[in-house]
Short mmCIF file of C-alpha atoms and ligand atoms in Angstrom, two decimals:
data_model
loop_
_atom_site.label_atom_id
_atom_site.label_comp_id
_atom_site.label_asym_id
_atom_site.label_seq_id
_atom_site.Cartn_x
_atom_site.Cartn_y
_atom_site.Cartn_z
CA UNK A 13 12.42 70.56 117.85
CA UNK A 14 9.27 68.11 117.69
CA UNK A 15 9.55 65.43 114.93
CA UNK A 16 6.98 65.70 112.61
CA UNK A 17 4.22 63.13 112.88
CA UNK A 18 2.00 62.40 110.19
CA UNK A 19 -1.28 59.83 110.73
CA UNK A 20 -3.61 58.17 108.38
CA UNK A 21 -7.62 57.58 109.84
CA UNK A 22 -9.21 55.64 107.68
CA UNK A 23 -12.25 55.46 109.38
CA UNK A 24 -14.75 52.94 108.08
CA UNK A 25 -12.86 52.88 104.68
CA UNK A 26 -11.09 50.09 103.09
CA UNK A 27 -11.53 46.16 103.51
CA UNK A 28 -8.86 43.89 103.51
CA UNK A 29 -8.11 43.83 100.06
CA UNK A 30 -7.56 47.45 99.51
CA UNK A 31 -5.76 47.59 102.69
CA UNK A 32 -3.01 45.17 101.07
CA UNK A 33 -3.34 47.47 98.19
CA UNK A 34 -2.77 50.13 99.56
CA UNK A 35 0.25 49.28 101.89
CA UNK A 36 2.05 47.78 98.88
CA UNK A 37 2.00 50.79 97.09
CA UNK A 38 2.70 53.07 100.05
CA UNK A 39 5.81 51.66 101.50
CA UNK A 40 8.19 51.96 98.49
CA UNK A 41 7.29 55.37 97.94
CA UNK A 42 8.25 56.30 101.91
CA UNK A 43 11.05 53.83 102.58
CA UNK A 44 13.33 56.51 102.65
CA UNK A 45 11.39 59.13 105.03
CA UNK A 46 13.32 58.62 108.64
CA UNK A 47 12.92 61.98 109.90
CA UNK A 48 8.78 61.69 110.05
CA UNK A 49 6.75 59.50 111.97
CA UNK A 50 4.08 58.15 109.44
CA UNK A 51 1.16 56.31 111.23
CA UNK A 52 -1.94 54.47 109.47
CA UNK A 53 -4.92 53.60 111.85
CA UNK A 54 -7.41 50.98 109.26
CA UNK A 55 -9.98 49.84 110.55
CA UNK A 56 -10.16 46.68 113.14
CA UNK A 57 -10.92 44.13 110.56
CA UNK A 58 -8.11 45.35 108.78
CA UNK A 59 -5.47 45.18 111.53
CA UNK A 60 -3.79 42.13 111.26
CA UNK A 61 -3.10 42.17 107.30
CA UNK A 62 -1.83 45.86 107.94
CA UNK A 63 0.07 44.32 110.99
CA UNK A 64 1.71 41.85 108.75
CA UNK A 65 2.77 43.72 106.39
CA UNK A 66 4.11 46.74 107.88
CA UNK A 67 6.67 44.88 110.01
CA UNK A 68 9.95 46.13 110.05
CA UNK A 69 8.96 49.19 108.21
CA UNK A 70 8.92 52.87 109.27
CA UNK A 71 5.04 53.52 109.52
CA UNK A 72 3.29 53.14 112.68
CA UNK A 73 0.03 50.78 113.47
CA UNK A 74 -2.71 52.32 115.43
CA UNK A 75 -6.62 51.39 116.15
CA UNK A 76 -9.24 54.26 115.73
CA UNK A 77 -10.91 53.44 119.08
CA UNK A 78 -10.29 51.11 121.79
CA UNK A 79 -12.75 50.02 124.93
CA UNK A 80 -12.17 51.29 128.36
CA UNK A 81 -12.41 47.58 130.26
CA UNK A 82 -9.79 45.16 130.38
CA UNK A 83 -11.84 41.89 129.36
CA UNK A 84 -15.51 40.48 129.73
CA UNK A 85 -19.43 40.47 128.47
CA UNK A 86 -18.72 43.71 126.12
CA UNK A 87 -19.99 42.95 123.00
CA UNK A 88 -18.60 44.02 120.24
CA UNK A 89 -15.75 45.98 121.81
CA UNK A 90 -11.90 45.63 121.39
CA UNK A 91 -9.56 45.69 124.68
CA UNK A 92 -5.83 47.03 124.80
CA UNK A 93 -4.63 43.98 124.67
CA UNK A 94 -5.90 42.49 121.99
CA UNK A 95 -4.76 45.60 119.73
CA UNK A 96 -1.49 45.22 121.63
CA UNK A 97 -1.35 41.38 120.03
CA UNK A 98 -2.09 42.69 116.67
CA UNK A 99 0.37 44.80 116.87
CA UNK A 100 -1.04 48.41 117.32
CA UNK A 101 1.37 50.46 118.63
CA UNK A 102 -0.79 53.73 118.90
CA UNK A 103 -4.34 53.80 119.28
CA UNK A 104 -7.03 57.22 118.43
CA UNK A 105 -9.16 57.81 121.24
CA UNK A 106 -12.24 60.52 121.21
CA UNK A 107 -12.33 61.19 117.81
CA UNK A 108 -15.28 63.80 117.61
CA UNK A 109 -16.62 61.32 115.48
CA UNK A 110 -17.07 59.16 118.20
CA UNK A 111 -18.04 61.68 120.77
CA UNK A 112 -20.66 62.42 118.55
CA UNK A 113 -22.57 59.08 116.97
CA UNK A 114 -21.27 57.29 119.76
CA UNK A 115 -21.82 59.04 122.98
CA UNK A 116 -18.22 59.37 124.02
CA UNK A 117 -17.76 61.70 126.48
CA UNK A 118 -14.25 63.76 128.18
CA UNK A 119 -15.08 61.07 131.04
CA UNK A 120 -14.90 57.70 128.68
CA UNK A 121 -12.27 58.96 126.64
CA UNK A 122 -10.12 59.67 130.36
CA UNK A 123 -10.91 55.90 131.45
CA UNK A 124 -9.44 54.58 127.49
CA UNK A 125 -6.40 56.88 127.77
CA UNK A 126 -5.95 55.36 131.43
CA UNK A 127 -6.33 51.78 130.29
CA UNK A 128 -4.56 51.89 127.14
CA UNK A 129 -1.57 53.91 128.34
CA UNK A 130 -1.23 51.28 131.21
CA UNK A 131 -0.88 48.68 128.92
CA UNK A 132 1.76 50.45 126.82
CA UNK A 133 -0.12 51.82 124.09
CA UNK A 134 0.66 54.96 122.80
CA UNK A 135 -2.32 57.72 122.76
CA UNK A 136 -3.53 60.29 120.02
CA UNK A 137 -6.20 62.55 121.77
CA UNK A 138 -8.24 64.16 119.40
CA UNK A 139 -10.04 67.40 120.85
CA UNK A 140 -11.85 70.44 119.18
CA UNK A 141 -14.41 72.47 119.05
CA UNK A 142 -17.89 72.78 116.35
CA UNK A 143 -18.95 75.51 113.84
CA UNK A 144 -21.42 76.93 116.39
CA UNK A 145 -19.00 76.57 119.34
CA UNK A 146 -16.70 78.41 117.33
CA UNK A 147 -18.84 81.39 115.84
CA UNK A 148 -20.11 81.74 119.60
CA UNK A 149 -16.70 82.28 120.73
CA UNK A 150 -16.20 79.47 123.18
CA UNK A 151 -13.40 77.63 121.06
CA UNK A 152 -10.88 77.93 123.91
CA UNK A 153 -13.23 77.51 126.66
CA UNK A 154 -14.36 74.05 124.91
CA UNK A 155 -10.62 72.87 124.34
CA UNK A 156 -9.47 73.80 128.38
CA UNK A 157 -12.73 71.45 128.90
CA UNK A 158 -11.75 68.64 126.87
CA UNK A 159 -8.02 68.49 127.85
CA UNK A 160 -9.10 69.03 131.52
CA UNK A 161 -11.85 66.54 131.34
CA UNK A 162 -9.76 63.69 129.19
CA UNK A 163 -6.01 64.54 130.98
CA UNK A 164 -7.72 63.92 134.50
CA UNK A 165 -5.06 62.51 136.68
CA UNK A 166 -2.73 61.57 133.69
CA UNK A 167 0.68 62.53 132.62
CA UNK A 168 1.68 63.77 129.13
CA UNK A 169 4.31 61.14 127.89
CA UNK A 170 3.38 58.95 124.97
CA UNK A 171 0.41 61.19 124.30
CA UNK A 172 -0.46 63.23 121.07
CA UNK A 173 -3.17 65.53 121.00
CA UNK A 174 -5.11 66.13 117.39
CA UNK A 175 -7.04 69.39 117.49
CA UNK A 176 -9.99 68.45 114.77
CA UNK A 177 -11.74 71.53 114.77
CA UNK A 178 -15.57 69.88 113.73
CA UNK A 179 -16.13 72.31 110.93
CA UNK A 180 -12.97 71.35 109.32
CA UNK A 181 -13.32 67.54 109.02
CA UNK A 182 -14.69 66.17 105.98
CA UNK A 183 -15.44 69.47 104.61
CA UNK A 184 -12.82 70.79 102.43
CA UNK A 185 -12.84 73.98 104.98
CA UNK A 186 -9.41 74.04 106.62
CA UNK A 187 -8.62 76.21 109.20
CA UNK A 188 -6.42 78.66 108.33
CA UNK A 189 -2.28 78.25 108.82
CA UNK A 190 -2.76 81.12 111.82
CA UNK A 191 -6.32 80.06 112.87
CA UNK A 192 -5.07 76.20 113.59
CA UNK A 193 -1.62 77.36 114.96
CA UNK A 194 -3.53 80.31 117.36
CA UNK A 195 -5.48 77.20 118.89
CA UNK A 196 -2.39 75.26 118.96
CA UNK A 197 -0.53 77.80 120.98
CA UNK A 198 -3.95 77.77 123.64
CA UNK A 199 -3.56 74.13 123.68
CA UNK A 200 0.01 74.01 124.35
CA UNK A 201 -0.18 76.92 127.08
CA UNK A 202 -2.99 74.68 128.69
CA UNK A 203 -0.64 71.76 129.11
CA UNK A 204 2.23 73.75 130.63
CA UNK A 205 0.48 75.14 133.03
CA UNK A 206 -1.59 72.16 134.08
CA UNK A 207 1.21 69.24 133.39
CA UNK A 208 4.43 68.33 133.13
CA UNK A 209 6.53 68.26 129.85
CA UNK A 210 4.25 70.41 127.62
CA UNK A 211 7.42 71.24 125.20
CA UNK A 212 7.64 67.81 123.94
CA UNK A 213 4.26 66.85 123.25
CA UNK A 214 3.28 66.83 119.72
CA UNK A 215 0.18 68.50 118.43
CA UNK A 216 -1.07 67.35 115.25
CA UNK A 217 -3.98 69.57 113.35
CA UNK A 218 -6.66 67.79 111.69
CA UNK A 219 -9.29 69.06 109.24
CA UNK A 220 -9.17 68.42 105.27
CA UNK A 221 -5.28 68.43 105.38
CA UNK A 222 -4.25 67.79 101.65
CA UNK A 223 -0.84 67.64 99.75
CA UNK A 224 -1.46 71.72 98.40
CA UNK A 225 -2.17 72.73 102.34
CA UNK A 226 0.19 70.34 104.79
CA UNK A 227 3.41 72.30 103.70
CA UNK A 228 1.66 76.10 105.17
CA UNK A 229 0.42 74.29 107.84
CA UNK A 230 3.83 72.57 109.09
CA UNK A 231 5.53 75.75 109.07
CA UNK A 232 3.58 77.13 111.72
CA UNK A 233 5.59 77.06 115.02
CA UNK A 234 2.77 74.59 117.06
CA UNK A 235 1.97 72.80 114.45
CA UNK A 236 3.74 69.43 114.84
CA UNK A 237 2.08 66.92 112.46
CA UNK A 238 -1.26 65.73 110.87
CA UNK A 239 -4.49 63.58 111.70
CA UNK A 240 -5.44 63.08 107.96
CA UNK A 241 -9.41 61.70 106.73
CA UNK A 242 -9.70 61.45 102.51
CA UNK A 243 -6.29 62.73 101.52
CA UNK A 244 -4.94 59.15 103.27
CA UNK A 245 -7.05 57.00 101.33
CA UNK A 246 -5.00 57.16 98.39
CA UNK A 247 -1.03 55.89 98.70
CA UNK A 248 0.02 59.00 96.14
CA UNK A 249 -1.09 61.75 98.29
CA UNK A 250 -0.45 60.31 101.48
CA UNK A 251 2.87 59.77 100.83
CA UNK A 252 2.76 63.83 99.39
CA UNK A 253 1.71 64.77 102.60
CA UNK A 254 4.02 62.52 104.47
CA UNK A 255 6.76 64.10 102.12
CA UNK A 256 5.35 67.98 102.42
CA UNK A 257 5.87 67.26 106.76
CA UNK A 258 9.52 67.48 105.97
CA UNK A 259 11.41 70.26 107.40
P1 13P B 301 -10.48 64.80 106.75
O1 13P B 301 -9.00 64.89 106.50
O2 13P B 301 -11.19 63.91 105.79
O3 13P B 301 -11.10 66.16 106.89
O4 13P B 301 -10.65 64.07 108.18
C1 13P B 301 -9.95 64.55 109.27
C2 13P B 301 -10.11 63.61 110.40
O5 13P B 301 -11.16 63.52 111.01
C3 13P B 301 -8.96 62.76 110.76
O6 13P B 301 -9.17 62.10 111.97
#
């Protein structure tokens, strides 16, 4: 049995401020949870507050992106370790918003995996395919392309993978209970026959995952956990969703 694992992307949402807010209303109303993992990736500016005060607790720091060098003249970029000395323990890489506003490709999201699991980060892969990649039938194609292309030459511990189908995120269109957990199942059967230790990776499904859907979702056999957008931004029905993982 995988444990259920339930992140928070804020994207570019909240400043520091509302981070504090939020963290000091989430934490009393999950201090209990132990049989989730709860994860909240802010964004970089709001790292260190989050950092602070989530020590000792039972939710999980990650960064939404990470660079794929070590040091140097990258401007603007954030290495491993200096989301390591935050106090990230996780860190999202290839988010399809990324691979789509910001050119990041199976290749570049490969090299960050490599770096960041060197350095003892822990990895969420998010993978999935678009509305018109979908309706033209290549949905499995594109996912044995992506996990090929951003597992090169890696192995599976300390890795999550999020399948975001495109269509679903931001849109209030889930994918059905059956629809996410039949792409699940693909994904899953792609790891075991390509890697080793397929049964204990988690797979979380993201795509407008709210309080009324996590609960049909979580009871589907491959569905492991959440990557959650807007239904994390509030400390009420993120800690619903956190409490709807529950077996
Ligand atoms: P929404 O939950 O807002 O659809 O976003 C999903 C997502 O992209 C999480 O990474």
């Amino acid at each position: 049995m995988r444990r259920p694992f339930i992140a928070a992307n804020w994207k570019m949402q909240k400043t520091i401020g509302e981070t504090e807010a939020f963290i000091n209303a989430f934490l009393p109303m999950v201090k209990d949870i132990n049989d989730v993992d709860i994860l909240i990736a802010p964004p970089y500016t709001s790292l260190e507050t989050a950092s602070r005060l989530l020590k000792g607790s039972n939710v999980f720091l990650a960064a939404q992106n990470v660079y794929l060098e070590e040091k140097g003249a990258f401007t603007g970029e954030i290495s491993p370790d200096m989301l390591i000395a935050v106090g990230c323990t996780h860190v999202i890489i290839g988010h399809s918003e990324r691979r789509q506003y910001f050119g990041e490709t199976d290749e570049t999201v490969n090299k960050k995996i490599k770096l960041a699991r060197n350095k003892g980060l822990k990895v969420i892969l998010c993978i999935g395919e678009t509305l018109e990649e979908r309706e033209s039938g290549k949905t499995f194609d594109i996912l044995d392309t992506q996990l090929k292309g951003s597992l090169k030459d890696l192995p599976l511990d300390e890795i999550t993978i999020a399948y975001e189908p495109v269509w679903a995120i931001g849109t209030g269109k889930t994918a059905s209970d059956e629809q996410a957990n039949e792409a699940h199942v693909h994904i899953r059967k792609w790891l075991a026959a390509n890697k080793e230790g397929a049964e204990k990776v988690r797979i979380q499904y993201g795509g407008s995952v709210k309080p009324d859907n996590v609960k049909g979702l979580m009871s589907q056999p491959e569905i492991d956990g959440a990557l959650v957008g807007g239904a994390a931004l509030q400390p009420e029905s993120f800690s619903e969703l956190v409490k709807g993982a529950r077996g």
